[in-house]
Structure formats: C-alpha cells, structure tokens
JSON list of C-alpha atoms and ligand atoms in Angstrom, two decimals:
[
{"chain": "E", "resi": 12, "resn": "UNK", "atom": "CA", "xyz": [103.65, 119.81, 123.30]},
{"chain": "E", "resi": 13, "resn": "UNK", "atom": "CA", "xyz": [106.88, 118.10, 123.87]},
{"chain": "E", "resi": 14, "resn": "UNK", "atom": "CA", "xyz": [109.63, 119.89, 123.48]},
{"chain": "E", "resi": 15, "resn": "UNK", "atom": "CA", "xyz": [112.87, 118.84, 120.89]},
{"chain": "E", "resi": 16, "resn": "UNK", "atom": "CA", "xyz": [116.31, 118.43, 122.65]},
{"chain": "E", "resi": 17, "resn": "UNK", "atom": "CA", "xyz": [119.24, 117.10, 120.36]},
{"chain": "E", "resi": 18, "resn": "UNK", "atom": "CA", "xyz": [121.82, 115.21, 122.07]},
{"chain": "E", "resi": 19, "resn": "UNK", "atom": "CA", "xyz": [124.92, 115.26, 120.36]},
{"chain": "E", "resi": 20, "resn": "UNK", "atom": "CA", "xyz": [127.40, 112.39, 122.22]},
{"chain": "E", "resi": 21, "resn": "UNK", "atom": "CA", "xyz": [129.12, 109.66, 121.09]},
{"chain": "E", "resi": 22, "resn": "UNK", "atom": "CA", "xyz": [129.42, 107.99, 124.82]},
{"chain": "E", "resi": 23, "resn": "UNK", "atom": "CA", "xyz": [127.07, 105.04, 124.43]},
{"chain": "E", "resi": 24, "resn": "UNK", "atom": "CA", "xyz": [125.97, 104.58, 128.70]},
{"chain": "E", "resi": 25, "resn": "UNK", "atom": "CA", "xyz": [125.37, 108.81, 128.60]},
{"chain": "E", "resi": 26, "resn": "UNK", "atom": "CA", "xyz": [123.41, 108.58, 125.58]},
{"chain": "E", "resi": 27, "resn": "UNK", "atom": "CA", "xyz": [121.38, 106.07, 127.26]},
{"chain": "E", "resi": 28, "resn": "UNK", "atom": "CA", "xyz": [121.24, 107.32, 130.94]},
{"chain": "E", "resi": 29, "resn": "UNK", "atom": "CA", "xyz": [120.46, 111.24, 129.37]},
{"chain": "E", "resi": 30, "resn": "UNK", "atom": "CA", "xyz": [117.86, 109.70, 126.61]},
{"chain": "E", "resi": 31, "resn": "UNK", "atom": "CA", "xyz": [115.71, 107.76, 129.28]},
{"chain": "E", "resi": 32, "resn": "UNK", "atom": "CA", "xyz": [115.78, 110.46, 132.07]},
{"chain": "E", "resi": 33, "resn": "UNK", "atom": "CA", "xyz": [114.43, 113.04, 129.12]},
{"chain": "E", "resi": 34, "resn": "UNK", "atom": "CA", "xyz": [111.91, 110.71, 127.79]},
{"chain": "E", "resi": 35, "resn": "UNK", "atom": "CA", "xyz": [110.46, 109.84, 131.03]},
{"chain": "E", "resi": 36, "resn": "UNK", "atom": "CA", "xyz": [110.17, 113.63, 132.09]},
{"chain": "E", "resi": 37, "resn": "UNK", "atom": "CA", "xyz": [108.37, 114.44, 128.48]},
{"chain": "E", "resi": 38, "resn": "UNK", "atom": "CA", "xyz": [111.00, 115.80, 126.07]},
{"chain": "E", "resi": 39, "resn": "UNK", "atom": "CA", "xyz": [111.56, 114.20, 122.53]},
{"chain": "E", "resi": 40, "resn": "UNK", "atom": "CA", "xyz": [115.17, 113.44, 121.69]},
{"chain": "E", "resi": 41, "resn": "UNK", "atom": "CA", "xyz": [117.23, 113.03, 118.66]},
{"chain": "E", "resi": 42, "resn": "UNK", "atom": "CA", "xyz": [120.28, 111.71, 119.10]},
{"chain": "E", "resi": 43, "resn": "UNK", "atom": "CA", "xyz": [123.48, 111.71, 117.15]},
{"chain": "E", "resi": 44, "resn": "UNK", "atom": "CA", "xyz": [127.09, 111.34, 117.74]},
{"chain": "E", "resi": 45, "resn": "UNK", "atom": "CA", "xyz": [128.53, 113.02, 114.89]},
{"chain": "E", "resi": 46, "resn": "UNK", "atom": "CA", "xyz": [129.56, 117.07, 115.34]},
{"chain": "E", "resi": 47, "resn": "UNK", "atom": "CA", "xyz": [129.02, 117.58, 111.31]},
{"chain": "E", "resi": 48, "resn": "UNK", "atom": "CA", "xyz": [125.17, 115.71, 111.19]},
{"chain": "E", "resi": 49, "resn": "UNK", "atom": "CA", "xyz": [124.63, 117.96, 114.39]},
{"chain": "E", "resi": 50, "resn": "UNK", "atom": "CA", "xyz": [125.42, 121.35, 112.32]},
{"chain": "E", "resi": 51, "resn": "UNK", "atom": "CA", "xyz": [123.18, 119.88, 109.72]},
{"chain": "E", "resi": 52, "resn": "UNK", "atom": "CA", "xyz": [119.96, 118.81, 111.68]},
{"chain": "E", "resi": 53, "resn": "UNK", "atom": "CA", "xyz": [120.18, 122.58, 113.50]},
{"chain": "E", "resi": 54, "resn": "UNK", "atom": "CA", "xyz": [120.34, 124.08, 110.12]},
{"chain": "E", "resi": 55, "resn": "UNK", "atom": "CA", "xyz": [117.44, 121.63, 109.37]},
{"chain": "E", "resi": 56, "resn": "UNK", "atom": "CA", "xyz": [115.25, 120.93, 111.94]},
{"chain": "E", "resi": 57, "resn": "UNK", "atom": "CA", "xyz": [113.64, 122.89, 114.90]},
{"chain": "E", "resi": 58, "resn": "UNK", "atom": "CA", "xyz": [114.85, 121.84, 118.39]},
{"chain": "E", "resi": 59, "resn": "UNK", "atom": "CA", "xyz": [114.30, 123.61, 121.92]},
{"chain": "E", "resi": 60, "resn": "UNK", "atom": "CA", "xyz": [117.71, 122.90, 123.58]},
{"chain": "E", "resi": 61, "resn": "UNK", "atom": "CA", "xyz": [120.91, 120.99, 121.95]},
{"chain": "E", "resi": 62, "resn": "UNK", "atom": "CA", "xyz": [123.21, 119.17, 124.83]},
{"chain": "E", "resi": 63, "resn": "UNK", "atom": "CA", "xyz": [126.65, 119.04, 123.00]},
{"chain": "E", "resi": 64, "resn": "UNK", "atom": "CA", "xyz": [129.75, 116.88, 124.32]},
{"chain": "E", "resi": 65, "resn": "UNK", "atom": "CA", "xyz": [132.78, 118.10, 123.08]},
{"chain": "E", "resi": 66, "resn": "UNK", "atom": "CA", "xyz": [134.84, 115.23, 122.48]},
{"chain": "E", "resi": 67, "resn": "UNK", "atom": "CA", "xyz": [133.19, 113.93, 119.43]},
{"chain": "E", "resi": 68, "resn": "UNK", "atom": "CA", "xyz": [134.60, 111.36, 116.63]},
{"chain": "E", "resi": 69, "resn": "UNK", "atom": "CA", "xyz": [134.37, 113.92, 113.49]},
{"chain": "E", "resi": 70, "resn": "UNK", "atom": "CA", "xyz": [134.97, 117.08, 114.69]},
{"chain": "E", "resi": 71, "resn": "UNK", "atom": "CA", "xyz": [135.38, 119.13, 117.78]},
{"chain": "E", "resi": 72, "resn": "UNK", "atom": "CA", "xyz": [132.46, 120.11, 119.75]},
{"chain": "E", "resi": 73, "resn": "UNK", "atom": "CA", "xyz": [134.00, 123.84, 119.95]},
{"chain": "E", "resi": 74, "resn": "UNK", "atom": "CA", "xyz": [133.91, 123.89, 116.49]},
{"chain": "E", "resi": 75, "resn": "UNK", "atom": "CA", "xyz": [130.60, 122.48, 116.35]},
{"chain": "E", "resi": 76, "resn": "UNK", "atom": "CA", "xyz": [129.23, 125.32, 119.23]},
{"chain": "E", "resi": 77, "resn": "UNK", "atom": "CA", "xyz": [131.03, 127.96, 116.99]},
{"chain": "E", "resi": 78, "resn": "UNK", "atom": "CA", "xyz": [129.20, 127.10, 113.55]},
{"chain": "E", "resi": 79, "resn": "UNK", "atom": "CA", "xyz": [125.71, 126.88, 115.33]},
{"chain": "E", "resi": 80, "resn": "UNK", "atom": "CA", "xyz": [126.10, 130.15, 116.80]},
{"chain": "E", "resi": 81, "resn": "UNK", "atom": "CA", "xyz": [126.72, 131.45, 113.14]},
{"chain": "E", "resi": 82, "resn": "UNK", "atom": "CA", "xyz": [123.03, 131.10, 112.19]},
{"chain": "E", "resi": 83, "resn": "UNK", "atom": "CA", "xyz": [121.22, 129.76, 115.37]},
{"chain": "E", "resi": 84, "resn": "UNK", "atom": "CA", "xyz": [120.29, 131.27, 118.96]},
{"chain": "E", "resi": 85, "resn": "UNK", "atom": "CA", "xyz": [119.04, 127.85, 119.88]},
{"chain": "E", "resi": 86, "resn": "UNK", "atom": "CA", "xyz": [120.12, 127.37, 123.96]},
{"chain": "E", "resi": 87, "resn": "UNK", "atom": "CA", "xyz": [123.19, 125.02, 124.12]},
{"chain": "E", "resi": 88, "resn": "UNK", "atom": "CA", "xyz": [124.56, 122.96, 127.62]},
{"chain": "E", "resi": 89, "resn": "UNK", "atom": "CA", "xyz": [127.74, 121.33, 127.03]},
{"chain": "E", "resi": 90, "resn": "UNK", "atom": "CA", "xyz": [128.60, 118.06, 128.48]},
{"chain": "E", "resi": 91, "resn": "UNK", "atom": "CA", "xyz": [131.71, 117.57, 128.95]},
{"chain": "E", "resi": 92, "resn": "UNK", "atom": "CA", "xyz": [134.68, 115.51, 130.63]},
{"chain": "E", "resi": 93, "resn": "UNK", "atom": "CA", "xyz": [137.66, 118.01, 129.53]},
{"chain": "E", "resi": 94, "resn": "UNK", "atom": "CA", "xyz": [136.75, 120.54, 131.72]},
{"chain": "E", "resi": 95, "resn": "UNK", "atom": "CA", "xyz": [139.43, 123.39, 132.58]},
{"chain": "E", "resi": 96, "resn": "UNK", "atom": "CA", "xyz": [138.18, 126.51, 133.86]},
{"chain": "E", "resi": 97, "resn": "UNK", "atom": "CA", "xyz": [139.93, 128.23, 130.40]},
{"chain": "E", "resi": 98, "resn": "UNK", "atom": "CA", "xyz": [137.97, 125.47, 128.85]},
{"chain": "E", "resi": 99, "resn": "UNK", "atom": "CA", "xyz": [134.61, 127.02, 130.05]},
{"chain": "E", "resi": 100, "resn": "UNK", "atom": "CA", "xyz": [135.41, 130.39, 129.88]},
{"chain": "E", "resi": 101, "resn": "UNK", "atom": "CA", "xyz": [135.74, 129.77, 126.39]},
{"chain": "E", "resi": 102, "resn": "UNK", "atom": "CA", "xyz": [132.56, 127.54, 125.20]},
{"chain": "E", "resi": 103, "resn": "UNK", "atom": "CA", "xyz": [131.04, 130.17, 127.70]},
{"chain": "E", "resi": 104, "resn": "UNK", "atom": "CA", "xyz": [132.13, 133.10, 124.97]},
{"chain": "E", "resi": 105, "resn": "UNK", "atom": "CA", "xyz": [131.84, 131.24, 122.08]},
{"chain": "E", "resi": 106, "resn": "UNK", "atom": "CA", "xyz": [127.91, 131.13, 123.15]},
{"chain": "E", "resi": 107, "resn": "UNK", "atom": "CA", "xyz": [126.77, 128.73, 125.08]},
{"chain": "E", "resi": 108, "resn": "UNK", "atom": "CA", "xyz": [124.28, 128.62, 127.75]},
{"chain": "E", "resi": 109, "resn": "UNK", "atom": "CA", "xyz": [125.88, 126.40, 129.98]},
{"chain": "E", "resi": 110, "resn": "UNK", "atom": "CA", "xyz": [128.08, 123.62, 131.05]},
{"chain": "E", "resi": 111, "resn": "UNK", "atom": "CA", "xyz": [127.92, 120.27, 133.24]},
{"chain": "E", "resi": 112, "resn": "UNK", "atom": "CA", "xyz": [130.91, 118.50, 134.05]},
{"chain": "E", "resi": 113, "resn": "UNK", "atom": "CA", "xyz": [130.98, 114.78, 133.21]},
{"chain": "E", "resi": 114, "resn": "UNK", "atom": "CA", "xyz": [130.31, 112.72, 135.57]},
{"chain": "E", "resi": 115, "resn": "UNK", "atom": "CA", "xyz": [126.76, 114.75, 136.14]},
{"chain": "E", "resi": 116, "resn": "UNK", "atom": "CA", "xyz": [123.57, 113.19, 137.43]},
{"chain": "E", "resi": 117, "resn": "UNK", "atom": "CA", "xyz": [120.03, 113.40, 135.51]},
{"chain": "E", "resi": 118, "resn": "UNK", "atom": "CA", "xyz": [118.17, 115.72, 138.38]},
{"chain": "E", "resi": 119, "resn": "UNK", "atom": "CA", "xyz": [121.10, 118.46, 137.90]},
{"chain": "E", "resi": 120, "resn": "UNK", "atom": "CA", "xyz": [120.77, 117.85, 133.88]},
{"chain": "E", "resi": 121, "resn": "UNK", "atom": "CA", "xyz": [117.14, 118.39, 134.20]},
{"chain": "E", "resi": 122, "resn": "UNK", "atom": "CA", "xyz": [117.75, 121.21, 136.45]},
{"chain": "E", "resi": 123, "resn": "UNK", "atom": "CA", "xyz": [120.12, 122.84, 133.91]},
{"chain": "E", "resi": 124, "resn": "UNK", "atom": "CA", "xyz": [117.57, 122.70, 130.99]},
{"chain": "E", "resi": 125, "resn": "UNK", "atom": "CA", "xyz": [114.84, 124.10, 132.94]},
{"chain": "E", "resi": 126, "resn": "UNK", "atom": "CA", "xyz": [116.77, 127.02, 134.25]},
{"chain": "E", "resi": 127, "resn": "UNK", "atom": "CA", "xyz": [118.15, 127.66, 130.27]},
{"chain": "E", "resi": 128, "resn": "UNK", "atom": "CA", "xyz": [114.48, 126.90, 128.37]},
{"chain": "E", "resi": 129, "resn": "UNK", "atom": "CA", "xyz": [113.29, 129.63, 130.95]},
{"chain": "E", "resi": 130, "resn": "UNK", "atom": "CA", "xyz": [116.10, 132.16, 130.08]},
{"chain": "E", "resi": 131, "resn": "UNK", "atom": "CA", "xyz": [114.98, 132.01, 126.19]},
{"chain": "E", "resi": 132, "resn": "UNK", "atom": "CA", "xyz": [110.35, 131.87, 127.01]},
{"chain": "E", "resi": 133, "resn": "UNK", "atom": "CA", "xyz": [110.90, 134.89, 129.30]},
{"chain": "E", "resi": 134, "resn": "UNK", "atom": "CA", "xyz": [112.18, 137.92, 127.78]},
{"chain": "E", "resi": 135, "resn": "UNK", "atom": "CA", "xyz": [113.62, 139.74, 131.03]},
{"chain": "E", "resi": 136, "resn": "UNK", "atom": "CA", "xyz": [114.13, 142.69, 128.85]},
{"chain": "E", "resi": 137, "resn": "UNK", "atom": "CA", "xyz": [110.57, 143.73, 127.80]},
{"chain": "E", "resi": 138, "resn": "UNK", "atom": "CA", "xyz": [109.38, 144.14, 131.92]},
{"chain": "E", "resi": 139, "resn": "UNK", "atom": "CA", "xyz": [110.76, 147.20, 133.35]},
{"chain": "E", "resi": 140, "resn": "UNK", "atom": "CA", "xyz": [110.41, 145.30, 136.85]},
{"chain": "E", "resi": 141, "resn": "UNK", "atom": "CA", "xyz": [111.01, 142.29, 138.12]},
{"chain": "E", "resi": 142, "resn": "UNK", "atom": "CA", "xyz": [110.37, 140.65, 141.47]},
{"chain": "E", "resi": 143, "resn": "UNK", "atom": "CA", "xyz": [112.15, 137.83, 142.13]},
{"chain": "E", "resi": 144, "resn": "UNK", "atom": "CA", "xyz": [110.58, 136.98, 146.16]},
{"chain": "E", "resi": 145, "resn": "UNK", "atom": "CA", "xyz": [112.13, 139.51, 148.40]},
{"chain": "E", "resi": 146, "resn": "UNK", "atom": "CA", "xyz": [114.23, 141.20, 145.50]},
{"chain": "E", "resi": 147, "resn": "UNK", "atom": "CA", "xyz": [112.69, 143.66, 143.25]},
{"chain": "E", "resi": 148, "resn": "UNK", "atom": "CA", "xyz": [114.56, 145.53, 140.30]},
{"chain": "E", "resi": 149, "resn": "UNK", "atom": "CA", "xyz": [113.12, 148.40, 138.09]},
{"chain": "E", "resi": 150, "resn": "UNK", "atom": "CA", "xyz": [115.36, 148.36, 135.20]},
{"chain": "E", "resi": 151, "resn": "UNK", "atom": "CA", "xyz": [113.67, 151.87, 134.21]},
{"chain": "E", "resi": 152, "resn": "UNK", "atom": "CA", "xyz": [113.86, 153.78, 137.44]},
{"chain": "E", "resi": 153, "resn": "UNK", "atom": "CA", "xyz": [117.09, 151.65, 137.94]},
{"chain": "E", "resi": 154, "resn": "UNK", "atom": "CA", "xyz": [115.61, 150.94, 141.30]},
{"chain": "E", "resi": 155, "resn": "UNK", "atom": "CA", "xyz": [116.32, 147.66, 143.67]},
{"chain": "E", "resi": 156, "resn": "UNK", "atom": "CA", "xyz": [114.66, 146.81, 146.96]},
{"chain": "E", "resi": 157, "resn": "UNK", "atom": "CA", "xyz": [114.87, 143.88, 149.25]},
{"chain": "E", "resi": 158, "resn": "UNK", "atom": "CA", "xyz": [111.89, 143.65, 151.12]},
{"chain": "E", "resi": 159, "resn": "UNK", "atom": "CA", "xyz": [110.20, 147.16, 149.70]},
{"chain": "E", "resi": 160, "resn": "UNK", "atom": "CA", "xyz": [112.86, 148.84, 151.38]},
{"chain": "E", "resi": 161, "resn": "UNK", "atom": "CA", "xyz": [115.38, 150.32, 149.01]},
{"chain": "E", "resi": 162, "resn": "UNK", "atom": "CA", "xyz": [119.21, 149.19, 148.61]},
{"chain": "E", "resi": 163, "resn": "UNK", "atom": "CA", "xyz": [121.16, 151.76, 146.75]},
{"chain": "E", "resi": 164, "resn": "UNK", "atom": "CA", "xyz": [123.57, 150.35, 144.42]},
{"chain": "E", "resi": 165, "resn": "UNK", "atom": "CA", "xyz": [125.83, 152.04, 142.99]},
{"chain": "E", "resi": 166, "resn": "UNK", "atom": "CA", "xyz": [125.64, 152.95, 139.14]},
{"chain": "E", "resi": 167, "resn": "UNK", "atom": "CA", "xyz": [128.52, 150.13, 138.43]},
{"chain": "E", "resi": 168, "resn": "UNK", "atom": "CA", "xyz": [126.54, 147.58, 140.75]},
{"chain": "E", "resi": 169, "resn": "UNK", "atom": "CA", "xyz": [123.42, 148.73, 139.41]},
{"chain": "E", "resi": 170, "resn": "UNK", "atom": "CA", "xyz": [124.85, 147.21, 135.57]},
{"chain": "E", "resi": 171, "resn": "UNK", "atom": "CA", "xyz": [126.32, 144.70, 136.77]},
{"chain": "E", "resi": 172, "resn": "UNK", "atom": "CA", "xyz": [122.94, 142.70, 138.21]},
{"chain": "E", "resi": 173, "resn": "UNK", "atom": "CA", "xyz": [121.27, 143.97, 135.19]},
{"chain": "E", "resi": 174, "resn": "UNK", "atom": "CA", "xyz": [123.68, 142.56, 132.84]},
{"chain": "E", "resi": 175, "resn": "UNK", "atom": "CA", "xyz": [122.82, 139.18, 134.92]},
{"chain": "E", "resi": 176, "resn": "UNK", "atom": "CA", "xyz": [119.25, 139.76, 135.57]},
{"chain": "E", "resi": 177, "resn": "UNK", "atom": "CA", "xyz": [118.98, 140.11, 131.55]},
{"chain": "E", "resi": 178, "resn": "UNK", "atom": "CA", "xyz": [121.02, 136.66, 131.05]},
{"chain": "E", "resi": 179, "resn": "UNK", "atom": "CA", "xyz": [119.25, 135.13, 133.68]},
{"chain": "E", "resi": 180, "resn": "UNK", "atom": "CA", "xyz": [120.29, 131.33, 134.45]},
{"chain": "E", "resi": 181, "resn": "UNK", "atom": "CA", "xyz": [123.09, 131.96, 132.12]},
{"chain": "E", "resi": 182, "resn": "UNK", "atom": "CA", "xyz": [127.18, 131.90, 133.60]},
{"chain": "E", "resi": 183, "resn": "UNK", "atom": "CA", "xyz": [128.65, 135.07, 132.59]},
{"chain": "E", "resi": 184, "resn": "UNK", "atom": "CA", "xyz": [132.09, 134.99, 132.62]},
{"chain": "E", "resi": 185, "resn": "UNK", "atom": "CA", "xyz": [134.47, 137.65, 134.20]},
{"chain": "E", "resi": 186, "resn": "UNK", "atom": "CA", "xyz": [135.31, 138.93, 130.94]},
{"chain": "E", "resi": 187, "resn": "UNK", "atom": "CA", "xyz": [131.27, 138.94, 129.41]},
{"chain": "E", "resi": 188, "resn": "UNK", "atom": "CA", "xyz": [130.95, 141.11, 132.52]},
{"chain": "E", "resi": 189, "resn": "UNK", "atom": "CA", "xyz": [133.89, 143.31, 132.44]},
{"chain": "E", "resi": 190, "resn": "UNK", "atom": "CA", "xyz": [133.06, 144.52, 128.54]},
{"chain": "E", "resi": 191, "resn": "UNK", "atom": "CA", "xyz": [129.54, 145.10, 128.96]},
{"chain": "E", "resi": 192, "resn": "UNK", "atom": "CA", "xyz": [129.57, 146.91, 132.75]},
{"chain": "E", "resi": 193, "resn": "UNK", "atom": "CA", "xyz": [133.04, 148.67, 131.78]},
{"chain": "E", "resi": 194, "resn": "UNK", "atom": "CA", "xyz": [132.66, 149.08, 127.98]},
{"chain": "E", "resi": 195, "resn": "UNK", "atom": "CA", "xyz": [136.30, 147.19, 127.64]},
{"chain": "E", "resi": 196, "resn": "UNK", "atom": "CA", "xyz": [138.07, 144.13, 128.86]},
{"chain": "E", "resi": 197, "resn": "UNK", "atom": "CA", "xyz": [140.16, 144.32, 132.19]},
{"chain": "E", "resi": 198, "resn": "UNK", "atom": "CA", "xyz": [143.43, 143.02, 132.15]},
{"chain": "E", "resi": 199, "resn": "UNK", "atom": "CA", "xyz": [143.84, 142.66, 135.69]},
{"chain": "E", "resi": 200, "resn": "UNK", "atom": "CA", "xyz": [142.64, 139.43, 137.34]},
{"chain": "E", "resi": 201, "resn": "UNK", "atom": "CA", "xyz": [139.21, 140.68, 137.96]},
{"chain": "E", "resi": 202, "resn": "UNK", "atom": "CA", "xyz": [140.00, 141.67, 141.10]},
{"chain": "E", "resi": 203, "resn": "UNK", "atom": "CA", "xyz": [137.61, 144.97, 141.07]},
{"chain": "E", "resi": 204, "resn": "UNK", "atom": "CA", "xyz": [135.20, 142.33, 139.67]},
{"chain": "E", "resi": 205, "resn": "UNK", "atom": "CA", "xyz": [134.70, 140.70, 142.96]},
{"chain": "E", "resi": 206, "resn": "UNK", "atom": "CA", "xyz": [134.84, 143.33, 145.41]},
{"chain": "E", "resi": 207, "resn": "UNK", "atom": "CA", "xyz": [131.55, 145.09, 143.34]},
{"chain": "E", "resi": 208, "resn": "UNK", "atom": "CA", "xyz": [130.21, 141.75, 143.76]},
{"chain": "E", "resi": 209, "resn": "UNK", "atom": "CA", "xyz": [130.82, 141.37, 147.27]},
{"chain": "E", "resi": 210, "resn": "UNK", "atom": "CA", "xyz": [128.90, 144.79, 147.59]},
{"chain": "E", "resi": 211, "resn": "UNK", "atom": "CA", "xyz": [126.12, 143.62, 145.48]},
{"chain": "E", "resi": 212, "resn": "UNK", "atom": "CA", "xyz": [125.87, 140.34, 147.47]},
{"chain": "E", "resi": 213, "resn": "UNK", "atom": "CA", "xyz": [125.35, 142.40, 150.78]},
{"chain": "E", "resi": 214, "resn": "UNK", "atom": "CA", "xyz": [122.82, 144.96, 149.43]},
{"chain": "E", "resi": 215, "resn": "UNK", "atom": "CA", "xyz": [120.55, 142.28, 147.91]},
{"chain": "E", "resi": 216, "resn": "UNK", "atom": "CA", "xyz": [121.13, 140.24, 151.52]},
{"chain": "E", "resi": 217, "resn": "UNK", "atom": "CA", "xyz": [122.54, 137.28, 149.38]},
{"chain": "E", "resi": 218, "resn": "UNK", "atom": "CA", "xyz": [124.25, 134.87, 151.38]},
{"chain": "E", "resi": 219, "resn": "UNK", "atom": "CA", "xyz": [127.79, 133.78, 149.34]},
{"chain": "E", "resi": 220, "resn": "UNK", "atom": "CA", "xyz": [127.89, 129.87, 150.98]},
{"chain": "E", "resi": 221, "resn": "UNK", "atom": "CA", "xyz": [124.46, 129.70, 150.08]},
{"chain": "E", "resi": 222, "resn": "UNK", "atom": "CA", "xyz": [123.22, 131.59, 147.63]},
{"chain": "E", "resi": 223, "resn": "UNK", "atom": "CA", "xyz": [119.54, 132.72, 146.37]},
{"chain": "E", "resi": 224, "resn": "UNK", "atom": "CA", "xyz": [120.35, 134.74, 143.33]},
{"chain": "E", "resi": 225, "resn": "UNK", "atom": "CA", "xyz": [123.94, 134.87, 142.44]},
{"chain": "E", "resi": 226, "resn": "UNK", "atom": "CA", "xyz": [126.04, 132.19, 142.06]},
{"chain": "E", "resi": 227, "resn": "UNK", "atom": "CA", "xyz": [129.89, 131.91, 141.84]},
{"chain": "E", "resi": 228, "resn": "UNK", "atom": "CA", "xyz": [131.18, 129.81, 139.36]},
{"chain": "E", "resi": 229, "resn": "UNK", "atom": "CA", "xyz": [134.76, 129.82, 140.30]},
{"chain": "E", "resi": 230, "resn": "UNK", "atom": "CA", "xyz": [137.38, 130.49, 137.86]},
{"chain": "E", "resi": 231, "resn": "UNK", "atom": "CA", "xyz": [134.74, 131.22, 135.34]},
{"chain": "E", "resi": 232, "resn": "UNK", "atom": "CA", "xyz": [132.22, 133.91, 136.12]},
{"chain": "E", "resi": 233, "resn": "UNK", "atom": "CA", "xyz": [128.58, 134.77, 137.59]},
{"chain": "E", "resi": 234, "resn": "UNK", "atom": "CA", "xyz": [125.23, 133.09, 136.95]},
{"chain": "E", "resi": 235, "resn": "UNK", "atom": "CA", "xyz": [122.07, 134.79, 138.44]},
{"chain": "E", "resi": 236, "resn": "UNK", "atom": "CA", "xyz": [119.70, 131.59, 139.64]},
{"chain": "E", "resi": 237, "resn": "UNK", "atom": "CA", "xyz": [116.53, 133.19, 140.88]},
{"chain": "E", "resi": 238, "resn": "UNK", "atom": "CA", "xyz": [113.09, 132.39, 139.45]},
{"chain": "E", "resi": 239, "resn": "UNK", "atom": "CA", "xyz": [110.60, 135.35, 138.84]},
{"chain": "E", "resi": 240, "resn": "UNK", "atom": "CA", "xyz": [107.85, 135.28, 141.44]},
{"chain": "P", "resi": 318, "resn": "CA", "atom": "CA1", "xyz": [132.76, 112.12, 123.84]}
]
C-alpha cells in the first residue's frame, strides 16, 4: 500500500524535485502550497507524513505546524530556508518531527521520512527491551549493556537515553530534555546537559565524530538514530 505524504510548498523546482523523488520510491503525494488548504486536507484526509515549508503565501508555516498539532499526531518534517537554531528549537516544541534545511538533497529527504514513519509503526514503549546491535536497554529492569556486558548509568543518564530511546529518530531539544529528565526547565545554558551526555556517549561506546546512536544537533538538541535489530 502506498503510503500518503502531503507536501505543503509553494517553491515550484522543490515541489517538483521532492514530488518525483517520492513517486519514484512509491509514496503518493498531494501537493499544495497554501498553509490554510493544508489545515483543511489534515482535518480531512488521512496522510502518513506532511513535509511543511514554512514560508508559505497565506499563512505561516508555524502557524500552520501549531493548528495541526491541535487535533493531529500525524509525523511532520519541515523544509525550510529560514533556519536559525531558535528557529528549530521552536518548530521542534511546537511538535514536529523534524527539520531539513533548504538546500537538502532527495536521499537525505528520503532518509528523514524513513527514520520518522519508523518512530510512529514502532511503539518503543510497549517492549520492555530493546536491542539496537551491540546496545541493549531494559526499560523495566532499567538495565543497559554494550556487548552483554553491563554499563551502569547513572539514574539521570539512565532517563535521559530513555527519554530518546522512546522518541526515537526524533531531535529533542535541550529544553524537551531538561523538563522531562529534571521535571523543570534549566535556565543555565545546558551546560549539565552535555557533560551527562558525554558520560552516556562513553558508556554506550558511542563515538561523538561519528556517531551510531546519538546524534548532536548543535544549538538545538539530541536525536537518537539507531535502528532496532
Ligand atoms: Ca516557501
């Protein structure tokens, strides 16, 4: 069955270059370029994935991300050419799955939408362990092991790769993590932030330049990358 993206841009050669490359890899696309016929074809229609630019003629796309979220879960990647790390942050918090800065290429696009369709067929949440090649987690014994040998994380670090385990392929921004691991925001630059990461990078044996599970996205936040084996 093919699955339904929406693409929602009013740039004429990406609507064309992003239309073909889906089509040819087996995804049905509707296309619009207006934010407000968007809204209404989500409330409408069933799609899989919606890729949203958010310069649009009508309205904004932030706007546009924002009223989805009010009555859909439906994964979202914006497109974008305005990007500013505060600009990510905040589509990032406002909901969205993901982001691709403008120019972007079609095998990175197609990349993205795998990695986010996955995040919403597998529900991380309902297996108390997951192996993802040398890394295993047990969520219930709160367990993690590289290699069947355990790593002892610490009840913070522990939360932390849970929180992105459970949003898997999805960035997390500094702030998602800070209110779920901490139960409040941090006002300080997130500093603590990346030292527990630097610990949890060395007790899962990821390699920062280079990395298997997590991935830095800088200025922004944390995406775990790994597929479940
Ligand atoms: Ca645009």
């Amino acid at each position: 069955m093919y699955q339904n993206i929406l693409l929602v841009e009013d740039d004429k050669g990406i609507v064309k270059m992003v239309s073909i490359a889906l089509e040819s890899n087996k995804y049905s696309v509707v296309k619009t370029k207006s934010g407000m016929e968007a809204i209404n074809s989500i409330q409408n229609g069933s799609f899989d994935l919606v890729l949203l630019d958010l310069g649009l003629p009508d309205i904004d796309g932030v706007e546009v991300l924002k009223k989805i979220r009010e009555y859909s879960d439906v994964p979202i990647i914006i497109i974008s050419a305005r990007f500013k790390e505060e600009e990510k942050v905040e589509a990032l918090e406002l909901g969205a799955d993901d982001f691709l800065t403008k120019p972007f290429g079609v095998n990175e696009l197609l990349a993205r939408i795998k990695v986010v369709m996955r995040r919403y067929n597998i529900n991380l949440i309902e297996s108390e362990i997951v192996c993802f090649g040398e890394l295993l987690i047990d969520f219930d014994r709160r367990i993690v092991q590289i290699n069947d040998a355990e790593s002892h994380l610490t009840p913070i670090e522990f939360n932390i790769i849970k929180y992105l385990v459970s949003n898997h392929g999805k960035v997390c921004t500094h702030k998602m993590i800070h209110e779920k691991v901490w139960g409040y925001d941090s006002n300080d630059d997130y500093q603590s932030l990346r030292v527990f990461m630097g610990n949890i990078r060395r007790k899962i044996k990821d390699d920062v330049a280079n990395p298997k599970y997590i991935v830095t996205e800088s200025g922004v936040g944390y995406r775990f990358i790994a597929d479940i084996v």
